GROMACS .gro file of C-alpha atoms in nm:
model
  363
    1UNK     CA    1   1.744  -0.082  -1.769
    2UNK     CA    2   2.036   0.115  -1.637
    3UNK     CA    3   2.058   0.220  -1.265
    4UNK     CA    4   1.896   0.565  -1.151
    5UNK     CA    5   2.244   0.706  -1.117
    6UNK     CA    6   2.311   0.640  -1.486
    7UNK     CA    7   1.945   0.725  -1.577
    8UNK     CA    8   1.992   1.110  -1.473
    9UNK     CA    9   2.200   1.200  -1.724
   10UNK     CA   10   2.535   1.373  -1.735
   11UNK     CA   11   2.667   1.407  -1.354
   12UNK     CA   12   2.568   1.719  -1.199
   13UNK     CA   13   2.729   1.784  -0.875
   14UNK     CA   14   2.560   1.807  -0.516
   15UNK     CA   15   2.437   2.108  -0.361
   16UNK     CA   16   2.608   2.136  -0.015
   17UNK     CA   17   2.521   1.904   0.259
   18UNK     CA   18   2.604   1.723   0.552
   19UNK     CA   19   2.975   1.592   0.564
   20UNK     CA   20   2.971   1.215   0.444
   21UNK     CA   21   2.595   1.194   0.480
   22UNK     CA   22   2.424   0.956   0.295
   23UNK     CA   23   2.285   1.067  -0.055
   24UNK     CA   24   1.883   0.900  -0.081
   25UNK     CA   25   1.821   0.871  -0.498
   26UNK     CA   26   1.501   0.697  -0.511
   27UNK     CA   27   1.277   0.628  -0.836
   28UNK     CA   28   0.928   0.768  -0.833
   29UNK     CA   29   0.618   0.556  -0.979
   30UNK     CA   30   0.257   0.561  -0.946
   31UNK     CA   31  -0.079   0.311  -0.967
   32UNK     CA   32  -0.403   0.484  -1.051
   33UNK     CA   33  -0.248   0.787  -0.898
   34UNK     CA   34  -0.134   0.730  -0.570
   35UNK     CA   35   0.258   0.766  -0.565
   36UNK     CA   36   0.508   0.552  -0.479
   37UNK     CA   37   0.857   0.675  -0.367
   38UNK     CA   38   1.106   0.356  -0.434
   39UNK     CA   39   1.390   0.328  -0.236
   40UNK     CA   40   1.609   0.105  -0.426
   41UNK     CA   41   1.838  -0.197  -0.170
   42UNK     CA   42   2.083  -0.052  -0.007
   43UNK     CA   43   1.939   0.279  -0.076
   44UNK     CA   44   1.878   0.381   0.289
   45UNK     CA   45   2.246   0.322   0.373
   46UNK     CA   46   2.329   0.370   0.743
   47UNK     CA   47   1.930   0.446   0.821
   48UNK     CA   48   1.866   0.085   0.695
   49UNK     CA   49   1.754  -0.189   0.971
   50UNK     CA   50   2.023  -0.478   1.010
   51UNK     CA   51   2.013  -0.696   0.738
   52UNK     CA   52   2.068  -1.019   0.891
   53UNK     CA   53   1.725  -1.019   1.081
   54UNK     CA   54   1.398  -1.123   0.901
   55UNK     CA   55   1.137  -0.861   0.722
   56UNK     CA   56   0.911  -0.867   1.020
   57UNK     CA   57   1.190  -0.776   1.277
   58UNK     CA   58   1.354  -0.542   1.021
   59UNK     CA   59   0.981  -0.363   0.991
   60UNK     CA   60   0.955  -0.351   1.371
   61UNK     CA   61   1.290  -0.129   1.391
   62UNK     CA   62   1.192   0.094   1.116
   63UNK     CA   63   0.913   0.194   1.325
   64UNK     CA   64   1.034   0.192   1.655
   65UNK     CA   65   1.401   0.353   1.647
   66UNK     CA   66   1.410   0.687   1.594
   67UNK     CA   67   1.753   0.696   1.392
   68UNK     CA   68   1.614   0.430   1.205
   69UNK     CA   69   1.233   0.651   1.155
   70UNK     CA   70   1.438   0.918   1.053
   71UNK     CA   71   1.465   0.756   0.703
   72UNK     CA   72   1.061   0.732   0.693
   73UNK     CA   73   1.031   1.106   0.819
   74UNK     CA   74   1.299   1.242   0.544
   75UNK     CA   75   1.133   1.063   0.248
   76UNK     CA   76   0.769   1.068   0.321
   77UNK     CA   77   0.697   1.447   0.518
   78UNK     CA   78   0.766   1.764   0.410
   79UNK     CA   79   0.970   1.898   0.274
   80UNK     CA   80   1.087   1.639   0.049
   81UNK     CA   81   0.724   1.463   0.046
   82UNK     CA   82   0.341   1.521   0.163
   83UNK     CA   83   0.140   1.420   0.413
   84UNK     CA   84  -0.050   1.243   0.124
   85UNK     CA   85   0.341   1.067   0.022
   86UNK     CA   86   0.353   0.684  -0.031
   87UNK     CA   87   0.688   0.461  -0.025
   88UNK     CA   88   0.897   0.124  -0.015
   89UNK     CA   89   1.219   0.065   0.113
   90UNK     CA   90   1.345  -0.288  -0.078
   91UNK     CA   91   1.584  -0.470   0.152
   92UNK     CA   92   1.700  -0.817   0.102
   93UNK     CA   93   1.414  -1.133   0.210
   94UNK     CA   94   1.477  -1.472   0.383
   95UNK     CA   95   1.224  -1.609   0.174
   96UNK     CA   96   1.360  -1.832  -0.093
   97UNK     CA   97   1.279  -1.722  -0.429
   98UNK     CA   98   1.155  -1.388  -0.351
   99UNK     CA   99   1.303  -1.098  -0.541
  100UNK     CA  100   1.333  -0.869  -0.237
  101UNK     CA  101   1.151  -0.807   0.087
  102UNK     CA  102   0.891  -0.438   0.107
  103UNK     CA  103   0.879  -0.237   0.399
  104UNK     CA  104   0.600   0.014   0.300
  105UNK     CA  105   0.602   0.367   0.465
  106UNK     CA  106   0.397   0.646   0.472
  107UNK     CA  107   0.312   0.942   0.669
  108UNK     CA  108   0.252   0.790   1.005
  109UNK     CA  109   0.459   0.452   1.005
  110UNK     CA  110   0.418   0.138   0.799
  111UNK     CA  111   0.176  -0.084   0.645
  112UNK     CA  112   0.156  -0.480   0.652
  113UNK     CA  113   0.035  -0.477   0.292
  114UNK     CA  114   0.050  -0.210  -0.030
  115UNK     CA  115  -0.161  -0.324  -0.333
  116UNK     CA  116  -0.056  -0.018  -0.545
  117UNK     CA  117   0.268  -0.060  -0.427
  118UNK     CA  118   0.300  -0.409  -0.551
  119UNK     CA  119   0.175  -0.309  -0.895
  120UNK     CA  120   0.444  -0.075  -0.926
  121UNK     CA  121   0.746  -0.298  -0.776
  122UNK     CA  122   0.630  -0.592  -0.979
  123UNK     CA  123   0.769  -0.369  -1.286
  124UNK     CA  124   1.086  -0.243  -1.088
  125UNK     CA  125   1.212  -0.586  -1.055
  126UNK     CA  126   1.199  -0.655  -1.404
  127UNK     CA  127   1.320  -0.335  -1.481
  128UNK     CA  128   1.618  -0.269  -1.291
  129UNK     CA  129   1.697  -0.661  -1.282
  130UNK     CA  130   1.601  -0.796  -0.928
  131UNK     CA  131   1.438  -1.127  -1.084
  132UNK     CA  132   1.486  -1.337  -1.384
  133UNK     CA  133   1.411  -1.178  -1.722
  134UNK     CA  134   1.190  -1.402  -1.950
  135UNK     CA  135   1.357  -1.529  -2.210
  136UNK     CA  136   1.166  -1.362  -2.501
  137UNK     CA  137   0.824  -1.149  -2.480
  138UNK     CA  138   0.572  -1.267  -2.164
  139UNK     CA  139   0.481  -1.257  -1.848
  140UNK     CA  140   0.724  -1.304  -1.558
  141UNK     CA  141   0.611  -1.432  -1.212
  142UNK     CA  142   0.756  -1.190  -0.946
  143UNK     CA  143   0.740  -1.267  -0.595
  144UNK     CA  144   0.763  -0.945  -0.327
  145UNK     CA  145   0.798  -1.067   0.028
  146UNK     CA  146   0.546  -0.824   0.217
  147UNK     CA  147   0.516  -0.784   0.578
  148UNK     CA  148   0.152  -0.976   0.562
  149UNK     CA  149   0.366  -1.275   0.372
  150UNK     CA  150   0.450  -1.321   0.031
  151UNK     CA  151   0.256  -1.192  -0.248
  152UNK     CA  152   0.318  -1.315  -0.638
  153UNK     CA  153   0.252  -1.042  -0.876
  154UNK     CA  154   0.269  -1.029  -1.285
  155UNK     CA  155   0.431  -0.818  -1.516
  156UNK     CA  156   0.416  -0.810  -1.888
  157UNK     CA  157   0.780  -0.775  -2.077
  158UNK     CA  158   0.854  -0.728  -2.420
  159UNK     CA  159   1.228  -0.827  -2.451
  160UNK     CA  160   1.336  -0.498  -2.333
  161UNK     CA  161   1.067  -0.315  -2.089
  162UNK     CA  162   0.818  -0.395  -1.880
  163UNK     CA  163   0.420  -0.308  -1.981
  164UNK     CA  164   0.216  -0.107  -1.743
  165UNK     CA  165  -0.021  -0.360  -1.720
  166UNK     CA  166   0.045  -0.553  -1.376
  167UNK     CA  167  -0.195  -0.817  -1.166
  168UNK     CA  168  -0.078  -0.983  -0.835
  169UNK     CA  169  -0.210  -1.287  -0.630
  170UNK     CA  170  -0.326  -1.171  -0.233
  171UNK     CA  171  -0.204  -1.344   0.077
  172UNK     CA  172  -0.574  -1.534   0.217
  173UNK     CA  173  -0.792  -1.255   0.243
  174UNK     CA  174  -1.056  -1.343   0.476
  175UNK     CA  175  -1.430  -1.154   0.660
  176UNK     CA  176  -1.301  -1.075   0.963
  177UNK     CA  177  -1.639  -0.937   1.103
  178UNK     CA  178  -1.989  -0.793   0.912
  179UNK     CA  179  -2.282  -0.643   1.006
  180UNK     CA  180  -2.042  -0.488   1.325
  181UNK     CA  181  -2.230  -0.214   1.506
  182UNK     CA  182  -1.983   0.060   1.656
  183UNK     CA  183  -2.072   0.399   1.828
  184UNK     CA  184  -1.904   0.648   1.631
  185UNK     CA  185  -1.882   0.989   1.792
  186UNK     CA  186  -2.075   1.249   1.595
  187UNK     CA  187  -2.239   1.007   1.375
  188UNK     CA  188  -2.414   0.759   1.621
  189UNK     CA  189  -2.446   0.368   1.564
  190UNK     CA  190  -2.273   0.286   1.233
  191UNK     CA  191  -2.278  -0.093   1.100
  192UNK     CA  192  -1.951  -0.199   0.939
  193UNK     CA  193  -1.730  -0.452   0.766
  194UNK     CA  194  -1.414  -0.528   0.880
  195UNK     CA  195  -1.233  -0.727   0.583
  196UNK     CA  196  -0.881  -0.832   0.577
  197UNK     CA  197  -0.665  -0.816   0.251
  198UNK     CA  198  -0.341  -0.808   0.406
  199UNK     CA  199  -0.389  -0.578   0.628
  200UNK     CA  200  -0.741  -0.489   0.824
  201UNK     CA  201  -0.989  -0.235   0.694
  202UNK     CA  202  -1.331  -0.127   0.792
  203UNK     CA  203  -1.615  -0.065   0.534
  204UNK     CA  204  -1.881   0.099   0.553
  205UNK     CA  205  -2.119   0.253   0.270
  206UNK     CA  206  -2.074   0.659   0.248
  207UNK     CA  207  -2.466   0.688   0.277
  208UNK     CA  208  -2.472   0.592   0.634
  209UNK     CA  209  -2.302   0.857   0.718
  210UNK     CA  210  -2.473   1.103   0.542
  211UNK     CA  211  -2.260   1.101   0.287
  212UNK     CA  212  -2.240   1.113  -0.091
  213UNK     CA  213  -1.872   0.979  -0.267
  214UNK     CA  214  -1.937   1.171  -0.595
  215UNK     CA  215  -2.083   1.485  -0.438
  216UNK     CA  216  -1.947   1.519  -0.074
  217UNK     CA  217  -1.657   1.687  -0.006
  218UNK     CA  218  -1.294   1.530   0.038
  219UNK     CA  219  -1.244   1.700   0.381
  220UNK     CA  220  -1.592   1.566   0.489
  221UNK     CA  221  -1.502   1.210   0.361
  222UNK     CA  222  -1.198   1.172   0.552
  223UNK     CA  223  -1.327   1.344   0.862
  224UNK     CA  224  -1.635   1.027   0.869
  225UNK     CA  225  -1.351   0.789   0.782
  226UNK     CA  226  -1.102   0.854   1.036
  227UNK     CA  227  -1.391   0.905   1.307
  228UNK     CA  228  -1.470   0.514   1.200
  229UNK     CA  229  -1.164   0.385   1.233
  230UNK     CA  230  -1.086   0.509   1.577
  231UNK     CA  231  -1.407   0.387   1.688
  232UNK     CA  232  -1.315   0.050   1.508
  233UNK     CA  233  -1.010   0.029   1.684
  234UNK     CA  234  -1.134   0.099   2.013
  235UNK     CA  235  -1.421  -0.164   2.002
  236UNK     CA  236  -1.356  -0.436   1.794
  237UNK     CA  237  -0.993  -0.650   1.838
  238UNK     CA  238  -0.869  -0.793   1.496
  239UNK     CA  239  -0.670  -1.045   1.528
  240UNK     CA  240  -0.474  -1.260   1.276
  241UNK     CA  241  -0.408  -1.640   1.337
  242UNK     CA  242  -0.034  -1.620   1.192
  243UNK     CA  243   0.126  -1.291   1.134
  244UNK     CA  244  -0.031  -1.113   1.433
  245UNK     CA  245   0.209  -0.776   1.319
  246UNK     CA  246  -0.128  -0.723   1.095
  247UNK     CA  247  -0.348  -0.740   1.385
  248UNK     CA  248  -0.479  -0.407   1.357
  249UNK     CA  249  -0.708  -0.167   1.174
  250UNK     CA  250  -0.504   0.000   0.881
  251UNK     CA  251  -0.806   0.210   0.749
  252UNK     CA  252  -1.179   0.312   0.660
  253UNK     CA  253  -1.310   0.268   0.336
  254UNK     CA  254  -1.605   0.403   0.248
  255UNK     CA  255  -1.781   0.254  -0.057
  256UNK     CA  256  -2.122   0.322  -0.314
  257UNK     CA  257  -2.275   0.022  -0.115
  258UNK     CA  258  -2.269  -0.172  -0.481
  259UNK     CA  259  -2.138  -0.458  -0.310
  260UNK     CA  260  -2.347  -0.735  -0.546
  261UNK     CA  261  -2.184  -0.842  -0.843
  262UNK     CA  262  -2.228  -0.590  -1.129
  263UNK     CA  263  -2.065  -0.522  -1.455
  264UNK     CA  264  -2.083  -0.152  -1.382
  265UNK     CA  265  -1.755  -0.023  -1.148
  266UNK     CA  266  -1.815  -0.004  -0.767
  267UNK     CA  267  -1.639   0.364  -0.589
  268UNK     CA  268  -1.484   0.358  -0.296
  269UNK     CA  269  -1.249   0.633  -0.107
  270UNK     CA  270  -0.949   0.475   0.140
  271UNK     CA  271  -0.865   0.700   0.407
  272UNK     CA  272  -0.540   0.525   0.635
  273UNK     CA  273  -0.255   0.583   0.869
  274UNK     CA  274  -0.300   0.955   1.003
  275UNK     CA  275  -0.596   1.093   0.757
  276UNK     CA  276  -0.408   1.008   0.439
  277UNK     CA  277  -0.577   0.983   0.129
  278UNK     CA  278  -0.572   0.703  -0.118
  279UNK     CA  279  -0.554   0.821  -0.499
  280UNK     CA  280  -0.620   0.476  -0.634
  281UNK     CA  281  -0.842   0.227  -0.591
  282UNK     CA  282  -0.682   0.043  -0.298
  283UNK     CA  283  -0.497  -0.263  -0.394
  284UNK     CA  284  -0.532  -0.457  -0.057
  285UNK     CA  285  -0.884  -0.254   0.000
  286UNK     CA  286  -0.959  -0.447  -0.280
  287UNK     CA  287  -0.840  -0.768  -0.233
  288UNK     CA  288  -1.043  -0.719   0.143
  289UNK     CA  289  -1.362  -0.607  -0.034
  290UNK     CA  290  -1.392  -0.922  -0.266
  291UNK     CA  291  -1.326  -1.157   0.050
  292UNK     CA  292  -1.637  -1.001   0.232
  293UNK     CA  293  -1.801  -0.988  -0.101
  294UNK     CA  294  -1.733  -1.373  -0.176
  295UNK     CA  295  -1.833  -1.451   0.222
  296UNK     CA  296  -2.175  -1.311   0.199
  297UNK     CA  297  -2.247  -1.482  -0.114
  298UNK     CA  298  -2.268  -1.148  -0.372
  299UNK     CA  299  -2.008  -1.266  -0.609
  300UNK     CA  300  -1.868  -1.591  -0.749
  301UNK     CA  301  -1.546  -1.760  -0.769
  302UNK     CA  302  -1.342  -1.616  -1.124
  303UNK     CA  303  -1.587  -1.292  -1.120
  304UNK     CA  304  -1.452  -0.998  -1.213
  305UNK     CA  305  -1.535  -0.642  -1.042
  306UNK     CA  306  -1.416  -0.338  -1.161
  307UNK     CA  307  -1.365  -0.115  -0.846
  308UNK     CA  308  -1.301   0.297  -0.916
  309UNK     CA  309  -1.140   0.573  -0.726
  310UNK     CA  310  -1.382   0.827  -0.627
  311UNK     CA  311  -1.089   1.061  -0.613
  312UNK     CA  312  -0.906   1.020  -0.921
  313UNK     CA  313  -1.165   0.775  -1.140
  314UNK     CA  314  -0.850   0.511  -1.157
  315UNK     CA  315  -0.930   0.148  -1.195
  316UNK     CA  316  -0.836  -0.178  -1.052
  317UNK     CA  317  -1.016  -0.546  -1.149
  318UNK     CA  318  -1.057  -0.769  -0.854
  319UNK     CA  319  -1.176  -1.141  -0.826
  320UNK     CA  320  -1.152  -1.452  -0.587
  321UNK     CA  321  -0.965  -1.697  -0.750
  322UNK     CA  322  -0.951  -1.975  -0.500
  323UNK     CA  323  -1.054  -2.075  -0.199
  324UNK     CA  324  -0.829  -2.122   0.100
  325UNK     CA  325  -0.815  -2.125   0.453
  326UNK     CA  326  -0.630  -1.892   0.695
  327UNK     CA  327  -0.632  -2.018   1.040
  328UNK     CA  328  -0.997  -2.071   1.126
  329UNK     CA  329  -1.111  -1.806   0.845
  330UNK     CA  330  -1.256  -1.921   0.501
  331UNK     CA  331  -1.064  -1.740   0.277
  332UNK     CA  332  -0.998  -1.689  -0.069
  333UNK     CA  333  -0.655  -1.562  -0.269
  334UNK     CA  334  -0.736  -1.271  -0.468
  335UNK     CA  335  -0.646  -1.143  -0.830
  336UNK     CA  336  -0.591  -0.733  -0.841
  337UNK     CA  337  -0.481  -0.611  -1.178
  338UNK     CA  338  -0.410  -0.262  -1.222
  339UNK     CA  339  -0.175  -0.028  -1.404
  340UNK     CA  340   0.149   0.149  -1.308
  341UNK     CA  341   0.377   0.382  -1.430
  342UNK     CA  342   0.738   0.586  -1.389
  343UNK     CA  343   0.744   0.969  -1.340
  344UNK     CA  344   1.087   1.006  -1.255
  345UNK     CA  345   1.394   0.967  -1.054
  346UNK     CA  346   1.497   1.241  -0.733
  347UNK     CA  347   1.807   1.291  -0.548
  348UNK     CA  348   1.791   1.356  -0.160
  349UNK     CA  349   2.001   1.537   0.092
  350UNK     CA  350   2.075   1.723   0.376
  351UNK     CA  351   2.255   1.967   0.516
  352UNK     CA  352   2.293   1.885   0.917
  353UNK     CA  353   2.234   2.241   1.034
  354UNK     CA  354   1.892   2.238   0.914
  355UNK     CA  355   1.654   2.175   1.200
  356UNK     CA  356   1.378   2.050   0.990
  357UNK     CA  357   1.591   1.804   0.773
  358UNK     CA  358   1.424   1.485   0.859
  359UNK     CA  359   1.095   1.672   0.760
  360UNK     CA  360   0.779   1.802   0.959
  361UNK     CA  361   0.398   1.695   0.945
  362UNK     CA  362   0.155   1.945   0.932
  363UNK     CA  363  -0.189   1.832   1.056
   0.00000   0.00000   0.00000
């Protein structure tokens, strides 16, 4: 497939904008509705973290420098984005064999781990030719090094294009903590789940919290949610035994409570970062959710759960595929299959009089 410069069609000149400032084209892709802005390598040009230092360090800088935020800011807020706005910035990986390295944004910083995300790039590679073609019709093995480690996804090719139909194998995903009582202000003593999928999440069934997923309102949901997390974070310490940059609590997802192995889908809502709302299923939500399914004994190795968006009604598969070990955790690797798709390419600038041209947040 051709490059999103030649993809747009006969060259159209720039509107007006900053002298010699860099030009952002990204391609724009989603997984069971919840978007993903790609930023291409190379694509954040002087905002980009130096690439001679590994992912993690590269991830740390994104984050912490404000010239080098700026990039986050300008893709992901207003007025270019939402607060609502998913994206990855591919930059190159120490990891041999690994098509690229991910460094996921979104409205309030980064994540350790995107399952969506990984659906979608899994396609990219092929795609735009960042990992070996197969030789005829097939599935190719691509291998994304995320911030939690590296994650092998698989994408289905016909000799020319890649299918929408995606599945990728977790880093360990492990029970971190169950049955966890917290005090959570305005909704008293709430028992939990904390479950770890590459990053940390807490779960906790909508009906303790008075809530309904199919009838409650969105606003209500990620009110409760957020209210859990914070009360997660301030009472219970994750900690990971060997990429402690995912020690800490990503999100709240609040489920049906079908947690016992069914035919019939299991709903669940994902509410991260600052109140954002995820339109899919959750790719590492899921991947957490099996592991604290497998450890209490409600499904089986090579069982298959089909897990739905309560906002959007988007599926993604799940299952434990193997058992492993992750420090002192049991774990288990995890299969997510899901589907993802293109919508489009977009063209980014600025013009540097404009005061709000590395975006605002409205809260």
């Amino acid at each position: 497939m051709a490059s999103p410069e030649a993809q747009a069609g006969p060259s159209r000149p720039l509107p007006p904008c900053a002298p010699g400032s860099h030009v952002f084209l990204t391609v724009e892709m989603h997984a069971g509705g919840e978007p993903l802005r790609v930023v291409p390598p190379g694509g954040l040009g002087p905002l980009e973290p130096p690439r001679d230092l590994p992912l993690l360090a590269r991830r740390r800088l994104l984050l912490e420098l404000p010239e080098l935020d700026a990039a986050r800011r300008l893709l992901m807020h207003e007025p270019r984005g939402h607060r609502d706005m998913y994206g990855a910035a591919l930059v190159p990986s120490e990891l041999p064999g690994a098509a690229f390295g991910a460094l996921f944004v979104h409205n309030e910083g980064g994540s350790a781990m995107c399952g969506h995300a990984v659906l979608c790039l899994a396609r990219f590679a092929l795609d735009y030719g960042l990992c070996p073609k197969p030789p005829g019709p097939g599935e190719a093995a691509v291998v994304i090094h995320c911030p939690c480690g590296p994650v092998t996804a698989f994408a289905s090719w016909d000799g020319q294009r890649s299918g929408s139909r995606v599945r990728f194998h977790s880093v360990a995903a492990f029970a971190a903590a169950t049955d966890l009582t917290v005090d959570v202000p305005g909704y008293g003593k709430v028992v939990v789940d904390v479950g770890y999928g590459g990053t940390f999440y807490a779960f906790v069934s909508a009906d303790r919290l008075g809530l309904d997923l199919s009838s409650s309102r969105i606003r209500d949901l990620v009110d409760a949610a957020s209210a859990v997390t914070e009360a997660v974070k301030a009472q219970f310490k994750v900690h990971h035994p060997e990429v402690e940059d995912t020690a800490f609590i990503y999100g709240t997802i609040l489920t049906d409570g079908k947690d016992a192995f069914s035919d019939e889908p299991t709903s669940n809502i994902c509410v991260f970062a600052d109140a954002q709302v995820d339109r899919s299923p959750t790719g590492s939500g899921v991947t957490a959710r099996i592991a604290l399914q497998y450890h209490k004994g409600l499904i089986q190795l090579n069982q298959t759960r089909t897990f739905r968006s309560s906002t959007t009604g988007s599926l993604f598969t799940g299952k434990a595929i193997k058992e492993t070990k992750c420090g002192d955790h049991n774990a288990v690797i995890v299969e997510v299959s899901g589907e993802s798709f293109y919508t489009g390419i977009s063209t980014f600038t600025f013009e540097e009089e404009d005061p709000l041209k590395y975006g605002f947040f409205l809260k």
